[in-house]
Amino acid sequence: MAPAKILLTGATGYIGGSILSMLLKPSSGIVPTHTISVLIRGEEKVPTFKDLGVTPILFQSLDESELLRKIASEHDIVIHTASGYHTSSAKSLILGLGDRVAATGAKVHYLHTTGTSNLGDQPITGAYSESHIFSDTEDIFAYEKKREALQIYGQRTTDITAIETGLSVNVPTTLIMSPTIYGIGTGQFNKLSIQVPSMMRYAIAAGRAEMIGNGEGAWDFVHIEDLAELYLILLKRALAGEEVPVGEKGILFSASGWYRWRDLAKGIANALVELGALKTKEVASISVEEAAKWAGGDVFTAELAFASK
């Protein structure tokens, strides 16, 4: 396969950092054949990435649309993990790849990080009810458009925009829709996920584990290293010119198992008692309004990300 230029966003984050570690393994087959650039904030981080043998590119904000477009136009593959909720950055990166296609005829590919809260129901408030068990062999894109027409949700908005933009500029897009991600990250900076660590921190603060309502909602899960390997598999297939689901059919699930929220809360209680961080294995039921603290004060996101199924 011809050498390719790969751009990774979110390299200081939990997912992006773990993907980078996976790509840099000698067994990955990515380096030194292909080159990797990382989009980062903070000049103090530059030496860390240079020492890893990748090219750091400094920027200030995902709102720098023209800069992102230009940087993407200088690469063949973009792996965007910095934010699934930032619609304009996804669009800019895809447009940049489109510019590269138009100028050089190069083969390009866009890999995007999104999440299953896009499909979650709202069992506590009753604002949306859904009993269907989804498969990525279904038309998830059509479902997202239907849900978005009823209720706007930033991460879902970004999915739709990414796919439609890719189709408009002849850029293949593949979205990896992940559930709860667990395990210690392997990157250089952030090594923790969001959902479970957040619930643990607030359990310690409250002196007890908590769940929203009866905790009956069920979610899937995936280990961070398994997820990083999925990105590697997709990347290698794209580089080799092998078939990868793209466009409207290019939304892929990464789950390896499932759980209920109440079981997660019980597991957190047991673990924290064993560590001496809690004195009781009690799990308290709290309202979605109280649980908004787990999601930065956003009640809507708290229900989708910590109570839905």
mmCIF file of C-alpha atoms in Angstrom:
data_model
loop_
_atom_site.group_PDB
_atom_site.id
_atom_site.type_symbol
_atom_site.label_atom_id
_atom_site.label_comp_id
_atom_site.label_asym_id
_atom_site.label_seq_id
_atom_site.Cartn_x
_atom_site.Cartn_y
_atom_site.Cartn_z
ATOM 1 C CA MET A 1 0.000 0.000 0.000
ATOM 2 C CA ALA A 2 1.182 3.541 -0.750
ATOM 3 C CA PRO A 3 2.373 5.666 2.181
ATOM 4 C CA ALA A 4 -0.451 7.741 3.636
ATOM 5 C CA LYS A 5 -0.620 10.806 5.852
ATOM 6 C CA ILE A 6 -2.868 10.200 8.877
ATOM 7 C CA LEU A 7 -4.320 12.983 11.034
ATOM 8 C CA LEU A 8 -5.584 12.149 14.534
ATOM 9 C CA THR A 9 -7.565 14.601 16.650
ATOM 10 C CA GLY A 10 -8.051 14.134 20.393
ATOM 11 C CA ALA A 11 -4.627 12.542 20.858
ATOM 12 C CA THR A 12 -4.423 13.830 24.442
ATOM 13 C CA GLY A 13 -7.807 12.274 25.242
ATOM 14 C CA TYR A 14 -8.910 8.875 26.473
ATOM 15 C CA ILE A 15 -9.999 7.414 23.125
ATOM 16 C CA GLY A 16 -7.597 9.277 20.854
ATOM 17 C CA GLY A 17 -4.596 8.638 23.064
ATOM 18 C CA SER A 18 -5.363 4.923 23.211
ATOM 19 C CA ILE A 19 -5.812 4.774 19.438
ATOM 20 C CA LEU A 20 -2.454 6.487 18.964
ATOM 21 C CA SER A 21 -0.752 3.966 21.245
ATOM 22 C CA MET A 22 -2.306 1.158 19.207
ATOM 23 C CA LEU A 23 -1.164 2.673 15.895
ATOM 24 C CA LEU A 24 2.403 3.116 17.169
ATOM 25 C CA LYS A 25 2.834 -0.525 18.131
ATOM 26 C CA PRO A 26 5.371 -2.230 15.836
ATOM 27 C CA SER A 27 2.819 -4.994 15.252
ATOM 28 C CA SER A 28 0.228 -2.519 13.922
ATOM 29 C CA GLY A 29 1.865 -2.226 10.521
ATOM 30 C CA ILE A 30 1.107 1.511 10.432
ATOM 31 C CA VAL A 31 4.502 3.062 11.172
ATOM 32 C CA PRO A 32 6.977 3.682 9.649
ATOM 33 C CA THR A 33 5.176 3.062 6.332
ATOM 34 C CA HIS A 34 2.622 5.770 7.067
ATOM 35 C CA THR A 35 3.084 9.076 8.894
ATOM 36 C CA ILE A 36 0.907 10.310 11.759
ATOM 37 C CA SER A 37 0.126 13.895 12.708
ATOM 38 C CA VAL A 38 -1.779 14.869 15.858
ATOM 39 C CA LEU A 39 -3.835 18.012 16.339
ATOM 40 C CA ILE A 40 -3.154 19.300 19.857
ATOM 41 C CA ARG A 41 -3.583 22.333 22.109
ATOM 42 C CA GLY A 42 -0.712 23.447 24.330
ATOM 43 C CA GLU A 43 2.891 23.895 23.241
ATOM 44 C CA GLU A 44 4.061 22.085 26.372
ATOM 45 C CA LYS A 45 2.709 18.821 24.918
ATOM 46 C CA VAL A 46 4.747 19.061 21.715
ATOM 47 C CA PRO A 47 7.902 17.275 23.033
ATOM 48 C CA THR A 48 5.838 14.301 24.232
ATOM 49 C CA PHE A 49 4.472 13.650 20.767
ATOM 50 C CA LYS A 50 7.746 14.362 18.983
ATOM 51 C CA ASP A 51 9.387 11.752 21.204
ATOM 52 C CA LEU A 52 6.746 9.276 20.012
ATOM 53 C CA GLY A 53 7.706 9.924 16.401
ATOM 54 C CA VAL A 54 4.525 11.726 15.386
ATOM 55 C CA THR A 55 4.075 15.282 14.116
ATOM 56 C CA PRO A 56 2.226 17.625 16.494
ATOM 57 C CA ILE A 57 0.137 20.387 14.897
ATOM 58 C CA LEU A 58 -0.887 23.163 17.261
ATOM 59 C CA PHE A 59 -4.316 24.755 17.171
ATOM 60 C CA GLN A 60 -6.461 26.732 19.598
ATOM 61 C CA SER A 61 -10.033 25.558 19.150
ATOM 62 C CA LEU A 62 -12.291 23.219 17.216
ATOM 63 C CA ASP A 63 -14.075 26.400 16.147
ATOM 64 C CA GLU A 64 -11.158 27.233 13.823
ATOM 65 C CA SER A 65 -13.034 25.909 10.819
ATOM 66 C CA GLU A 66 -10.782 27.198 8.035
ATOM 67 C CA LEU A 67 -7.626 26.002 9.784
ATOM 68 C CA LEU A 68 -9.073 22.532 10.347
ATOM 69 C CA ARG A 69 -10.133 22.352 6.711
ATOM 70 C CA LYS A 70 -6.647 23.310 5.515
ATOM 71 C CA ILE A 71 -4.926 20.820 7.818
ATOM 72 C CA ALA A 72 -7.252 18.005 6.754
ATOM 73 C CA SER A 73 -6.602 18.816 3.085
ATOM 74 C CA GLU A 74 -2.948 17.895 3.690
ATOM 75 C CA HIS A 75 -3.817 14.376 4.883
ATOM 76 C CA ASP A 76 -5.298 11.205 3.437
ATOM 77 C CA ILE A 77 -6.979 9.818 6.547
ATOM 78 C CA VAL A 78 -8.597 11.752 9.377
ATOM 79 C CA ILE A 79 -9.476 10.019 12.660
ATOM 80 C CA HIS A 80 -11.619 12.487 14.607
ATOM 81 C CA THR A 81 -11.946 11.640 18.307
ATOM 82 C CA ALA A 82 -11.762 15.121 19.859
ATOM 83 C CA SER A 83 -15.544 15.551 20.140
ATOM 84 C CA GLY A 84 -18.607 13.819 18.796
ATOM 85 C CA TYR A 85 -20.724 16.857 19.662
ATOM 86 C CA HIS A 86 -18.826 19.513 17.712
ATOM 87 C CA THR A 87 -20.602 19.609 14.366
ATOM 88 C CA SER A 88 -18.612 22.310 12.594
ATOM 89 C CA SER A 89 -15.234 20.653 13.238
ATOM 90 C CA ALA A 90 -16.422 17.366 11.749
ATOM 91 C CA LYS A 91 -17.755 19.197 8.719
ATOM 92 C CA SER A 92 -14.535 21.189 8.274
ATOM 93 C CA LEU A 93 -12.334 18.105 8.442
ATOM 94 C CA ILE A 94 -14.461 16.297 5.873
ATOM 95 C CA LEU A 95 -14.513 19.331 3.585
ATOM 96 C CA GLY A 96 -10.711 19.428 3.840
ATOM 97 C CA LEU A 97 -10.488 15.820 2.718
ATOM 98 C CA GLY A 98 -12.861 16.727 -0.085
ATOM 99 C CA ASP A 99 -10.486 19.505 -1.129
ATOM 100 C CA ARG A 100 -7.680 16.946 -1.283
ATOM 101 C CA VAL A 101 -9.768 14.663 -3.481
ATOM 102 C CA ALA A 102 -10.634 17.533 -5.818
ATOM 103 C CA ALA A 103 -7.037 18.770 -6.046
ATOM 104 C CA THR A 104 -5.134 15.478 -6.265
ATOM 105 C CA GLY A 105 -7.573 12.634 -6.802
ATOM 106 C CA ALA A 106 -6.141 10.989 -3.680
ATOM 107 C CA LYS A 107 -8.024 8.235 -1.904
ATOM 108 C CA VAL A 108 -9.163 9.537 1.469
ATOM 109 C CA HIS A 109 -11.195 8.299 4.440
ATOM 110 C CA TYR A 110 -12.780 9.885 7.499
ATOM 111 C CA LEU A 111 -13.208 7.923 10.766
ATOM 112 C CA HIS A 112 -15.426 9.550 13.372
ATOM 113 C CA THR A 113 -16.113 8.897 17.054
ATOM 114 C CA THR A 114 -19.746 8.979 18.188
ATOM 115 C CA GLY A 115 -21.846 7.308 20.877
ATOM 116 C CA THR A 116 -24.926 5.202 21.515
ATOM 117 C CA SER A 117 -26.647 7.876 23.599
ATOM 118 C CA ASN A 118 -27.839 9.026 20.150
ATOM 119 C CA LEU A 119 -30.194 6.037 20.195
ATOM 120 C CA GLY A 120 -31.115 6.102 23.882
ATOM 121 C CA ASP A 121 -34.666 6.549 25.115
ATOM 122 C CA GLN A 122 -35.850 8.708 28.013
ATOM 123 C CA PRO A 123 -37.488 6.333 30.480
ATOM 124 C CA ILE A 124 -37.455 8.697 33.457
ATOM 125 C CA THR A 125 -39.094 11.774 31.962
ATOM 126 C CA GLY A 126 -41.054 9.733 29.420
ATOM 127 C CA ALA A 127 -40.098 12.202 26.681
ATOM 128 C CA TYR A 128 -39.208 9.368 24.290
ATOM 129 C CA SER A 129 -39.906 5.649 24.563
ATOM 130 C CA GLU A 130 -37.951 2.985 22.679
ATOM 131 C CA SER A 131 -37.939 -0.786 23.232
ATOM 132 C CA HIS A 132 -36.091 -1.820 20.079
ATOM 133 C CA ILE A 133 -32.696 -3.553 20.343
ATOM 134 C CA PHE A 134 -30.558 -2.023 17.617
ATOM 135 C CA SER A 135 -28.102 -3.658 15.237
ATOM 136 C CA ASP A 136 -25.650 -1.814 13.009
ATOM 137 C CA THR A 137 -26.913 -3.915 10.105
ATOM 138 C CA GLU A 138 -30.059 -1.772 10.246
ATOM 139 C CA ASP A 139 -30.425 1.699 8.737
ATOM 140 C CA ILE A 140 -29.158 3.592 11.770
ATOM 141 C CA PHE A 141 -28.686 6.746 9.699
ATOM 142 C CA ALA A 142 -32.401 6.851 8.834
ATOM 143 C CA TYR A 143 -33.274 6.276 12.502
ATOM 144 C CA GLU A 144 -31.000 9.119 13.613
ATOM 145 C CA LYS A 145 -32.631 11.472 11.113
ATOM 146 C CA LYS A 146 -36.065 10.472 12.387
ATOM 147 C CA ARG A 147 -35.054 11.067 16.024
ATOM 148 C CA GLU A 148 -33.338 14.338 15.171
ATOM 149 C CA ALA A 149 -36.515 15.631 13.546
ATOM 150 C CA LEU A 150 -38.274 15.079 16.874
ATOM 151 C CA GLN A 151 -35.529 16.288 19.201
ATOM 152 C CA ILE A 152 -32.179 17.884 18.456
ATOM 153 C CA TYR A 153 -29.171 16.285 20.156
ATOM 154 C CA GLY A 154 -25.692 17.613 19.372
ATOM 155 C CA GLN A 155 -23.918 14.304 18.909
ATOM 156 C CA ARG A 156 -26.675 13.027 16.638
ATOM 157 C CA THR A 157 -26.641 16.298 14.694
ATOM 158 C CA THR A 158 -22.937 15.790 14.099
ATOM 159 C CA ASP A 159 -23.437 12.219 12.841
ATOM 160 C CA ILE A 160 -25.967 13.352 10.259
ATOM 161 C CA THR A 161 -23.859 16.320 9.174
ATOM 162 C CA ALA A 162 -20.723 14.175 8.839
ATOM 163 C CA ILE A 163 -22.426 11.612 6.634
ATOM 164 C CA GLU A 164 -24.233 14.138 4.467
ATOM 165 C CA THR A 165 -21.108 16.278 4.053
ATOM 166 C CA GLY A 166 -19.051 13.242 3.080
ATOM 167 C CA LEU A 167 -21.588 12.266 0.454
ATOM 168 C CA SER A 168 -21.602 15.801 -0.957
ATOM 169 C CA VAL A 169 -17.806 15.996 -1.464
ATOM 170 C CA ASN A 170 -17.032 12.353 -2.287
ATOM 171 C CA VAL A 171 -15.365 11.545 1.038
ATOM 172 C CA PRO A 172 -16.006 8.063 2.516
ATOM 173 C CA THR A 173 -17.105 8.425 6.145
ATOM 174 C CA THR A 174 -17.230 5.699 8.787
ATOM 175 C CA LEU A 175 -18.682 6.436 12.220
ATOM 176 C CA ILE A 176 -17.800 4.250 15.214
ATOM 177 C CA MET A 177 -20.728 4.448 17.630
ATOM 178 C CA SER A 178 -19.507 3.322 21.033
ATOM 179 C CA PRO A 179 -21.393 2.551 24.259
ATOM 180 C CA THR A 180 -19.904 2.759 27.753
ATOM 181 C CA ILE A 181 -16.136 2.484 27.411
ATOM 182 C CA TYR A 182 -14.219 1.054 30.355
ATOM 183 C CA GLY A 183 -10.633 0.246 31.259
ATOM 184 C CA ILE A 184 -7.491 2.317 31.749
ATOM 185 C CA GLY A 185 -6.502 4.208 28.622
ATOM 186 C CA THR A 186 -3.070 3.673 27.101
ATOM 187 C CA GLY A 187 -2.424 7.231 25.910
ATOM 188 C CA GLN A 188 0.042 9.767 27.278
ATOM 189 C CA PHE A 189 -2.466 12.043 29.020
ATOM 190 C CA ASN A 190 -6.108 11.312 29.944
ATOM 191 C CA LYS A 191 -6.477 7.650 30.861
ATOM 192 C CA LEU A 192 -10.057 7.654 32.170
ATOM 193 C CA SER A 193 -13.445 7.411 30.496
ATOM 194 C CA ILE A 194 -16.463 9.530 31.415
ATOM 195 C CA GLN A 195 -19.455 7.552 32.649
ATOM 196 C CA VAL A 196 -18.085 5.107 35.233
ATOM 197 C CA PRO A 197 -15.441 7.456 36.719
ATOM 198 C CA SER A 198 -18.056 10.201 37.027
ATOM 199 C CA MET A 199 -20.438 7.904 38.905
ATOM 200 C CA MET A 200 -17.589 6.775 41.150
ATOM 201 C CA ARG A 201 -16.447 10.305 41.999
ATOM 202 C CA TYR A 202 -19.954 11.395 42.935
ATOM 203 C CA ALA A 203 -20.542 8.187 44.906
ATOM 204 C CA ILE A 204 -17.521 9.025 47.052
ATOM 205 C CA ALA A 205 -18.776 12.591 47.510
ATOM 206 C CA ALA A 206 -22.264 11.361 48.482
ATOM 207 C CA GLY A 207 -21.007 8.555 50.698
ATOM 208 C CA ARG A 208 -23.024 5.992 48.728
ATOM 209 C CA ALA A 209 -23.412 4.691 45.181
ATOM 210 C CA GLU A 210 -26.340 6.150 43.235
ATOM 211 C CA MET A 211 -28.477 5.301 40.218
ATOM 212 C CA ILE A 212 -31.225 7.155 38.387
ATOM 213 C CA GLY A 213 -34.688 5.789 39.132
ATOM 214 C CA ASN A 214 -34.814 1.989 39.285
ATOM 215 C CA GLY A 215 -31.702 1.497 37.150
ATOM 216 C CA GLU A 216 -33.561 -0.778 34.740
ATOM 217 C CA GLY A 217 -32.066 0.800 31.641
ATOM 218 C CA ALA A 218 -29.554 -1.352 29.779
ATOM 219 C CA TRP A 219 -26.448 -0.270 27.865
ATOM 220 C CA ASP A 220 -23.652 -2.024 26.018
ATOM 221 C CA PHE A 221 -19.972 -1.771 26.921
ATOM 222 C CA VAL A 222 -16.561 -2.100 25.276
ATOM 223 C CA HIS A 223 -13.019 -2.140 26.675
ATOM 224 C CA ILE A 224 -10.850 0.764 25.542
ATOM 225 C CA GLU A 225 -8.162 -1.492 24.071
ATOM 226 C CA ASP A 226 -10.737 -3.460 22.075
ATOM 227 C CA LEU A 227 -12.136 -0.181 20.771
ATOM 228 C CA ALA A 228 -8.683 1.069 19.770
ATOM 229 C CA GLU A 229 -8.102 -2.195 17.913
ATOM 230 C CA LEU A 230 -11.359 -1.698 15.999
ATOM 231 C CA TYR A 231 -10.067 1.662 14.780
ATOM 232 C CA LEU A 232 -6.837 -0.028 13.716
ATOM 233 C CA ILE A 233 -8.721 -2.713 11.788
ATOM 234 C CA LEU A 234 -10.816 -0.124 9.963
ATOM 235 C CA LEU A 235 -7.792 2.037 9.246
ATOM 236 C CA LYS A 236 -5.805 -0.863 7.801
ATOM 237 C CA ARG A 237 -8.723 -1.882 5.614
ATOM 238 C CA ALA A 238 -9.099 1.668 4.334
ATOM 239 C CA LEU A 239 -5.366 1.942 3.627
ATOM 240 C CA ALA A 240 -5.398 -1.368 1.768
ATOM 241 C CA GLY A 241 -8.365 -0.308 -0.353
ATOM 242 C CA GLU A 242 -10.500 -3.057 1.161
ATOM 243 C CA GLU A 243 -14.231 -2.694 1.746
ATOM 244 C CA VAL A 244 -15.260 -0.605 4.754
ATOM 245 C CA PRO A 245 -18.888 0.410 5.412
ATOM 246 C CA VAL A 246 -19.273 4.085 4.527
ATOM 247 C CA GLY A 247 -21.876 6.808 4.132
ATOM 248 C CA GLU A 248 -25.426 5.956 5.177
ATOM 249 C CA LYS A 249 -24.316 2.377 5.898
ATOM 250 C CA GLY A 250 -21.148 3.448 7.661
ATOM 251 C CA ILE A 251 -22.326 3.607 11.278
ATOM 252 C CA LEU A 252 -20.691 0.758 13.192
ATOM 253 C CA PHE A 253 -21.300 -0.433 16.760
ATOM 254 C CA SER A 254 -18.315 -1.410 18.920
ATOM 255 C CA ALA A 255 -20.044 -3.232 21.796
ATOM 256 C CA SER A 256 -18.786 -6.486 23.290
ATOM 257 C CA GLY A 257 -21.409 -6.987 26.056
ATOM 258 C CA TRP A 258 -24.197 -5.280 28.019
ATOM 259 C CA TYR A 259 -25.252 -4.344 31.561
ATOM 260 C CA ARG A 260 -28.017 -2.614 33.509
ATOM 261 C CA TRP A 261 -27.414 0.680 35.292
ATOM 262 C CA ARG A 262 -28.437 -0.805 38.651
ATOM 263 C CA ASP A 263 -25.825 -3.560 38.263
ATOM 264 C CA LEU A 264 -23.164 -0.977 37.466
ATOM 265 C CA ALA A 265 -24.157 1.022 40.566
ATOM 266 C CA LYS A 266 -23.953 -2.133 42.696
ATOM 267 C CA GLY A 267 -20.536 -2.910 41.240
ATOM 268 C CA ILE A 268 -19.331 0.599 42.034
ATOM 269 C CA ALA A 269 -20.606 0.288 45.622
ATOM 270 C CA ASN A 270 -18.896 -3.065 46.124
ATOM 271 C CA ALA A 271 -15.601 -1.883 44.652
ATOM 272 C CA LEU A 272 -15.494 1.341 46.646
ATOM 273 C CA VAL A 273 -16.325 -0.456 49.892
ATOM 274 C CA GLU A 274 -13.522 -2.924 49.191
ATOM 275 C CA LEU A 275 -11.140 -0.014 48.608
ATOM 276 C CA GLY A 276 -12.276 1.711 51.808
ATOM 277 C CA ALA A 277 -13.688 4.699 49.927
ATOM 278 C CA LEU A 278 -17.269 3.933 51.045
ATOM 279 C CA LYS A 279 -18.661 2.438 54.229
ATOM 280 C CA THR A 280 -21.869 1.043 52.760
ATOM 281 C CA LYS A 281 -22.872 -1.063 49.759
ATOM 282 C CA GLU A 282 -26.192 0.737 49.675
ATOM 283 C CA VAL A 283 -27.307 2.010 46.260
ATOM 284 C CA ALA A 284 -29.595 5.024 46.433
ATOM 285 C CA SER A 285 -32.142 5.942 43.797
ATOM 286 C CA ILE A 286 -31.953 9.598 42.773
ATOM 287 C CA SER A 287 -33.857 11.776 40.335
ATOM 288 C CA VAL A 288 -32.545 12.627 36.882
ATOM 289 C CA GLU A 289 -32.363 16.250 38.040
ATOM 290 C CA GLU A 290 -30.053 15.238 40.889
ATOM 291 C CA ALA A 291 -27.989 13.120 38.492
ATOM 292 C CA ALA A 292 -27.446 16.064 36.153
ATOM 293 C CA LYS A 293 -24.211 16.606 38.120
ATOM 294 C CA TRP A 294 -22.822 13.515 36.320
ATOM 295 C CA ALA A 295 -23.307 15.285 32.973
ATOM 296 C CA GLY A 296 -22.104 18.781 33.705
ATOM 297 C CA GLY A 297 -25.502 19.914 34.986
ATOM 298 C CA ASP A 298 -27.414 18.873 31.832
ATOM 299 C CA VAL A 299 -30.581 16.919 32.736
ATOM 300 C CA PHE A 300 -31.249 15.856 29.126
ATOM 301 C CA THR A 301 -27.758 14.409 28.664
ATOM 302 C CA ALA A 302 -27.843 12.771 32.085
ATOM 303 C CA GLU A 303 -30.971 10.825 31.168
ATOM 304 C CA LEU A 304 -29.582 9.731 27.794
ATOM 305 C CA ALA A 305 -26.112 8.858 29.104
ATOM 306 C CA PHE A 306 -26.907 7.421 32.565
ATOM 307 C CA ALA A 307 -30.465 6.040 32.521
ATOM 308 C CA SER A 308 -31.543 5.150 29.003
ATOM 309 C CA LYS A 309 -31.635 1.838 27.216
#
